[in-house]
mmCIF file of C-alpha atoms in Angstrom:
data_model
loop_
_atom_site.group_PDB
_atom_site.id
_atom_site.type_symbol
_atom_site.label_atom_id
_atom_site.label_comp_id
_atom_site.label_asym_id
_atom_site.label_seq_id
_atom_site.Cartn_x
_atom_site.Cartn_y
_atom_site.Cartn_z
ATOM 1 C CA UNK A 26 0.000 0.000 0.000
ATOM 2 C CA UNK A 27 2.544 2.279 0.626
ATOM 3 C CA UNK A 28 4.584 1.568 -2.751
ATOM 4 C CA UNK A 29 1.270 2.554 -4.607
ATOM 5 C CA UNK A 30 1.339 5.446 -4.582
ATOM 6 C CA UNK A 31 4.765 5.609 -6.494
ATOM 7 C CA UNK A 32 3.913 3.662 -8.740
ATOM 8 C CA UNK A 33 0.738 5.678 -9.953
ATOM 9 C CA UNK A 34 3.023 8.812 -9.606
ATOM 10 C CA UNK A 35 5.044 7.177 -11.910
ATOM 11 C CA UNK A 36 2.437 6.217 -14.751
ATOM 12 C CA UNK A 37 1.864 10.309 -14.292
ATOM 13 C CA UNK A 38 5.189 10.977 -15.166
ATOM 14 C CA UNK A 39 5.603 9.078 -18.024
ATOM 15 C CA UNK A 40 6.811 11.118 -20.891
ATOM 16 C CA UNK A 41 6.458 14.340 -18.842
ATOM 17 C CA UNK A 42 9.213 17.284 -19.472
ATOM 18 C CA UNK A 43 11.345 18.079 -16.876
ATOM 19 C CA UNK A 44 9.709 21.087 -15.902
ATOM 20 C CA UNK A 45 6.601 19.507 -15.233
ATOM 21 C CA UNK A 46 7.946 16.215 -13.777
ATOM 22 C CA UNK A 47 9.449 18.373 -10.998
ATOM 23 C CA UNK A 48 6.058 20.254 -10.465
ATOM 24 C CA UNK A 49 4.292 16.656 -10.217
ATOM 25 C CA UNK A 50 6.837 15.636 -7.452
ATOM 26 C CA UNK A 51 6.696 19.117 -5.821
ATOM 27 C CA UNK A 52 2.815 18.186 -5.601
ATOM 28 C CA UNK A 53 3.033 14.898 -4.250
ATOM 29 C CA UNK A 54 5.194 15.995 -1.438
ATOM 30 C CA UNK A 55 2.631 18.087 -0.216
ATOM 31 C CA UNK A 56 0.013 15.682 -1.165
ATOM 32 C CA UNK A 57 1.822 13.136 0.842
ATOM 33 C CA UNK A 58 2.006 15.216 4.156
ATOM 34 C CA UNK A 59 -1.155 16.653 3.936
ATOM 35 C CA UNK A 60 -3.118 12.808 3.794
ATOM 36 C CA UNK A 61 -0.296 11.823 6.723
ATOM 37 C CA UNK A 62 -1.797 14.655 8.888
ATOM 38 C CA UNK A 63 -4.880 13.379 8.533
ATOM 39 C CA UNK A 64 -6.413 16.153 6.992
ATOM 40 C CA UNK A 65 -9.428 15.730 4.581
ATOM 41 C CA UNK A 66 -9.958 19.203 2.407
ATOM 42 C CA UNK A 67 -8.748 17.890 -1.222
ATOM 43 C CA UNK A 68 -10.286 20.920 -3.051
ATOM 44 C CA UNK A 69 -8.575 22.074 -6.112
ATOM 45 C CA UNK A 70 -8.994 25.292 -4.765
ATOM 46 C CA UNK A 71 -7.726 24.419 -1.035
ATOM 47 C CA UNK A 72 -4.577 22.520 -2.424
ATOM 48 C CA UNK A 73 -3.724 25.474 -4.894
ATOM 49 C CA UNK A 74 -3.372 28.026 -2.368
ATOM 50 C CA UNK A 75 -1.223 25.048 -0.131
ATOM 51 C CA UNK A 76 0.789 24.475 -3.030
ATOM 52 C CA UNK A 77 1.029 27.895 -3.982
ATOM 53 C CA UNK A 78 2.185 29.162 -0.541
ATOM 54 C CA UNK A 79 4.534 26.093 -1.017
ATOM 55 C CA UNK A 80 6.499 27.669 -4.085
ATOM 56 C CA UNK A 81 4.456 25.101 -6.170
ATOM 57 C CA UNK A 82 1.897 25.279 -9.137
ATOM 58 C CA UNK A 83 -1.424 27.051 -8.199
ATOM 59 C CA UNK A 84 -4.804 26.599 -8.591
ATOM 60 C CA UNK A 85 -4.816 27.942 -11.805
ATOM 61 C CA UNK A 86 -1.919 25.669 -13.603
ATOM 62 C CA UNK A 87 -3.989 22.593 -12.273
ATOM 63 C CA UNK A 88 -7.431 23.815 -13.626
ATOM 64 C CA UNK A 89 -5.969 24.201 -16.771
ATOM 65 C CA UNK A 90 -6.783 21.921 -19.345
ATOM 66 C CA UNK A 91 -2.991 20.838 -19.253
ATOM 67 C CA UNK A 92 -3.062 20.106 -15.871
ATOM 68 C CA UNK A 93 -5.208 17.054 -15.987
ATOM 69 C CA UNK A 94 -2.102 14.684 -14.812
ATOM 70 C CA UNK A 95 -2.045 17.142 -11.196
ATOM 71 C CA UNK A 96 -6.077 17.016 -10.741
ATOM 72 C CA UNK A 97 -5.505 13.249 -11.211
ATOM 73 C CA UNK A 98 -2.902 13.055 -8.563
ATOM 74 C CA UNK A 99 -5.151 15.185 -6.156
ATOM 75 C CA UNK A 100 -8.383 13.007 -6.587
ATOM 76 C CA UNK A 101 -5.818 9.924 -5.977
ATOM 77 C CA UNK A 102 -4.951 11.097 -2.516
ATOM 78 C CA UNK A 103 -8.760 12.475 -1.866
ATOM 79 C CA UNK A 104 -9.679 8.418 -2.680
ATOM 80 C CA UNK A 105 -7.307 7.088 -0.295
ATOM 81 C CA UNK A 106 -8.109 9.322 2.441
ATOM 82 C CA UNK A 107 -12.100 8.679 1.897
ATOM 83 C CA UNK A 108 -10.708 4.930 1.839
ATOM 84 C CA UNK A 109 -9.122 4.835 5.194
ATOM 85 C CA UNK A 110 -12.240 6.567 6.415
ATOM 86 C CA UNK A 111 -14.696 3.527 4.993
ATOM 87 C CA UNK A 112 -11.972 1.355 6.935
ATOM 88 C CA UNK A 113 -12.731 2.762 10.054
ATOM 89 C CA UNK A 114 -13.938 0.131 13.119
ATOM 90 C CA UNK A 115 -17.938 0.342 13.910
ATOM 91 C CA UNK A 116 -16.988 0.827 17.107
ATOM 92 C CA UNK A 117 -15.210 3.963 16.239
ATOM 93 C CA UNK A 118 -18.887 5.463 16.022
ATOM 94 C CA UNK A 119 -20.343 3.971 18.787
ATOM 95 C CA UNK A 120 -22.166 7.093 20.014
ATOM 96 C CA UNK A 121 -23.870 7.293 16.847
ATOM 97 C CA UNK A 122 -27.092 4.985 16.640
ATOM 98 C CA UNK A 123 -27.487 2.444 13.555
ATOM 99 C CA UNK A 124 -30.134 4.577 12.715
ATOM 100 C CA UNK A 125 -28.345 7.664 12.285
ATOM 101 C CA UNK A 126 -25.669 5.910 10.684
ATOM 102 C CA UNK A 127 -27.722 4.653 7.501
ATOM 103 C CA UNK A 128 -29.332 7.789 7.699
ATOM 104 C CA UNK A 129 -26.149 9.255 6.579
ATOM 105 C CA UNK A 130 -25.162 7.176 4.773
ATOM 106 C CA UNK A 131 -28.327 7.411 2.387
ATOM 107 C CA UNK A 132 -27.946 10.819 2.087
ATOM 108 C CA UNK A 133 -24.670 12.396 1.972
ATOM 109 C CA UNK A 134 -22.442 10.802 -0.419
ATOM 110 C CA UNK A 135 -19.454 12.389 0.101
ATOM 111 C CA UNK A 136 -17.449 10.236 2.532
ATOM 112 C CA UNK A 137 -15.614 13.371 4.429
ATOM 113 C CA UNK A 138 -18.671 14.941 4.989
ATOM 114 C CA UNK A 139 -20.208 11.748 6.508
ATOM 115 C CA UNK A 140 -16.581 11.687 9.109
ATOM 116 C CA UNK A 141 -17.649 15.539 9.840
ATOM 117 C CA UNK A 142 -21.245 14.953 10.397
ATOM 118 C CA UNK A 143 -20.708 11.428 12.825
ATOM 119 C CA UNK A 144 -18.433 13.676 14.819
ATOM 120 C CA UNK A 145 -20.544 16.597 15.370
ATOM 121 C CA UNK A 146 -23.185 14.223 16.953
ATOM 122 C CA UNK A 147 -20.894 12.511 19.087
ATOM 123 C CA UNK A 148 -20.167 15.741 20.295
ATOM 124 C CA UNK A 149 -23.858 16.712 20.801
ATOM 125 C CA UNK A 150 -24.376 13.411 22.245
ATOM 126 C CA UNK A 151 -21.919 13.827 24.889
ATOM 127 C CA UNK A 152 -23.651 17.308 25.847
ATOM 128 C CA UNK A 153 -26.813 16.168 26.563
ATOM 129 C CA UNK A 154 -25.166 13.599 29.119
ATOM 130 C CA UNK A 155 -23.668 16.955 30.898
ATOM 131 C CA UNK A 156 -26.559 18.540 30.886
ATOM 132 C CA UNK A 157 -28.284 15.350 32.270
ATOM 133 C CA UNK A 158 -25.600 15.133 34.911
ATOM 134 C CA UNK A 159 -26.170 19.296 35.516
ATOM 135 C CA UNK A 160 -29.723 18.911 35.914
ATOM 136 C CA UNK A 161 -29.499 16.227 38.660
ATOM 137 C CA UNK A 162 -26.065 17.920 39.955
ATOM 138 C CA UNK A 163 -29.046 21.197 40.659
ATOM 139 C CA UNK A 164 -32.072 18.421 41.768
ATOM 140 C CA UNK A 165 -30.002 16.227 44.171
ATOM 141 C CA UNK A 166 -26.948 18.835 45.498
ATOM 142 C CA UNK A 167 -28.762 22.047 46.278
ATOM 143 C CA UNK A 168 -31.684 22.582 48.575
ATOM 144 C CA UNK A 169 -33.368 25.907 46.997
ATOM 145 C CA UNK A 170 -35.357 27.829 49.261
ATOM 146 C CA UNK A 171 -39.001 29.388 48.145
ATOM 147 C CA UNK A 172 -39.008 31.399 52.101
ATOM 148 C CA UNK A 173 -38.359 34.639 52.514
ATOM 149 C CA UNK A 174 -35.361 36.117 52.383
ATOM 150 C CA UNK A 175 -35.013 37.762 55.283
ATOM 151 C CA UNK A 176 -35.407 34.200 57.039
ATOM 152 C CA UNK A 177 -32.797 33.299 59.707
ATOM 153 C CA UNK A 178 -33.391 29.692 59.635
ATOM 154 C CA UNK A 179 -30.671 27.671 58.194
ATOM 155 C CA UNK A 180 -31.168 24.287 55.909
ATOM 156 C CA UNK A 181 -28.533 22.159 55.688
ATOM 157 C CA UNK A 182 -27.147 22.086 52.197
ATOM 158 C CA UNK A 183 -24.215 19.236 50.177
ATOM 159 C CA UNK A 184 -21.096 20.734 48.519
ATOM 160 C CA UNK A 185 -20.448 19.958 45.014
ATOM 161 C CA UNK A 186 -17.700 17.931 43.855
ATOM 162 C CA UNK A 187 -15.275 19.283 41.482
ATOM 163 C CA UNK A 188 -16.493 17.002 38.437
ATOM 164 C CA UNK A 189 -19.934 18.549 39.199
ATOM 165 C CA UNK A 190 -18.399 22.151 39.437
ATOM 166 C CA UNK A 191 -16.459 21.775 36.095
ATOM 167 C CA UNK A 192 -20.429 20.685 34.539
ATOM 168 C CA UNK A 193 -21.751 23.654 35.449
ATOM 169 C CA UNK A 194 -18.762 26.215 34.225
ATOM 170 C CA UNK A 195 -19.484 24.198 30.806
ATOM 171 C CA UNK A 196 -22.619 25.512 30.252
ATOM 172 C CA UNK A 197 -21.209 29.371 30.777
ATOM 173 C CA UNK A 198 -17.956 28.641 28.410
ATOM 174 C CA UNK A 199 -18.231 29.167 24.886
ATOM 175 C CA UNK A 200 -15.207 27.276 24.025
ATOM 176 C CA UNK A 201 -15.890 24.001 26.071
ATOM 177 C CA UNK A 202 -19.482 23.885 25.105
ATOM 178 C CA UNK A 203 -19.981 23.266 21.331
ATOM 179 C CA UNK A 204 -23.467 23.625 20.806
ATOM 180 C CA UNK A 205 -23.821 27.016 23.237
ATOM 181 C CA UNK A 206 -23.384 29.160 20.830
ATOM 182 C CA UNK A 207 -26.396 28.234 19.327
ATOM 183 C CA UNK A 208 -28.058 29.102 22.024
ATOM 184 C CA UNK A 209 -30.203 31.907 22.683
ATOM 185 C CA UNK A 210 -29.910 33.050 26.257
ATOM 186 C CA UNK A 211 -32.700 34.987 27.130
ATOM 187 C CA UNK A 212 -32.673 38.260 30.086
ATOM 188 C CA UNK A 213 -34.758 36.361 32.278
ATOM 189 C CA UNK A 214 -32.145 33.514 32.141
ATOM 190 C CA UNK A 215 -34.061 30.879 29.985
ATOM 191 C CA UNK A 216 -32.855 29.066 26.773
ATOM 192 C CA UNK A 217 -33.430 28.374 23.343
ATOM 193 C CA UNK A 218 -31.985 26.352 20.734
ATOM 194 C CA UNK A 219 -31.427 26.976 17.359
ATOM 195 C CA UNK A 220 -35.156 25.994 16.194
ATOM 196 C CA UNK A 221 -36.975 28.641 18.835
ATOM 197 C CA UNK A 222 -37.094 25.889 21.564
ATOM 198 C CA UNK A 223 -37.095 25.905 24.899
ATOM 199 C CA UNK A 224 -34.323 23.832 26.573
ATOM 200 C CA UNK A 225 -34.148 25.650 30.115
ATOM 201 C CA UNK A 226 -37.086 27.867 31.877
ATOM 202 C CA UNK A 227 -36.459 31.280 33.127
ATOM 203 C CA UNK A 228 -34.303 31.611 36.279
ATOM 204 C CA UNK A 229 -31.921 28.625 34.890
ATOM 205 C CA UNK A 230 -29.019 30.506 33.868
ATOM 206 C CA UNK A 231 -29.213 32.849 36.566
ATOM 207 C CA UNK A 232 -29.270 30.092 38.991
ATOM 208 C CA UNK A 233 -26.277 28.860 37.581
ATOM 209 C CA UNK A 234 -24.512 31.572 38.093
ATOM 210 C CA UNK A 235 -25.269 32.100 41.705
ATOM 211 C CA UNK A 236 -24.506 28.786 42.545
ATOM 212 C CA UNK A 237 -20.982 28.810 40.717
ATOM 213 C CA UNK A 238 -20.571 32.224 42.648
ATOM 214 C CA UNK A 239 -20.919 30.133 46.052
ATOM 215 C CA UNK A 240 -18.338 27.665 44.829
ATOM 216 C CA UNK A 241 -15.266 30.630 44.093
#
């Protein structure tokens, strides 16, 4: 597998000028490193401007009807990366339900997109369980009180754990919650998704705040 990609560089080269043989073997070079990184934008367009920046042919020397030998070597590296995707283990998506999968599969045809998509729900997947944990972090660690305020009577109260702590600073971060900035966060400190929805009453994020201001 690793000698193939030689050899089909070589069939390219065939009866090539030596101007345009180095070019080809400037490309694959880059090629090369950007599959081993594991990156998976093969656009002419992206790979021009890498090549470019590279001091190699651009975008426009591989459009060109001449250049049919470097958009060949381009859609031979975009196959082997959507290859090694295809290869992947089942259990590599196992946050993604069989459901979702052929879903997917049915409907997006371009095997990168499919890697970019599976990830993004793993990722809302995983949100939803710390918002799970959050909500029974604020239903089973904090006793809040409906008396007045000016009450002197004192309820006893448990102290968060750190884990539990960390949950609740995720849903104020932008950065370490990927889905909260499709949020809408509303003045009276309720929450909307991206469709209008409610996913937290008023009060929510407010509470939130006052609790993590008890824990600094």
């Amino acid at each position: 597998m690793n000698d193939q990609y030689e050899e089909y560089l070589q069939e390219l080269l065939e009866g090539k000028d030596s101007r345009t043989a180095k070019s080809l073997n400037k490309l694959n070079g880059l090629l090369k490193n950007h599959y081993e990184s594991g990156e998976t934008e093969y656009s002419i367009a992206h790979i021009g401007r890498l090549s470019k920046a590279s001091g190699g042919i651009g975008e426009v020397s591989i459009r060109n009807q001449s250049g049919k030998h470097y958009q060949q070597l381009i859609q031979y590296w975009k196959n082997r990366a959507e290859d090694d995707f295809q290869k992947k283990p089942v259990s590599e998506l196992k946050d993604v339900t069989q459901k979702e999968i052929e879903l997917i599969k049915d409907n997006v045809s371009n095997v990168l997109a499919r890697s970019y998509i599976f990830s993004v729900i793993s990722e809302r997947n995983r949100l939803r369980k710390e918002i799970q944990n959050l909500k029974n972090s604020l239903k089973n660690n904090y006793l809040i009180s409906l008396e007045d305020s000016s009450s002197t009577k004192i309820k006893e109260t448990k102290v968060l754990t750190p884990l539990e702590v960390k949950a609740l600073k995720d849903v104020l971060d932008n950065n370490s919650n990927f889905l909260r900035k499709y949020w809408t966060i509303h003045e009276n400190g309720s929450v909307d998704n991206e469709e209008g929805e409610q996913l937290f009453k008023a009060g929510f994020m407010n509470a939130v705040k006052k609790i993590l201001e008890n824990e600094t």
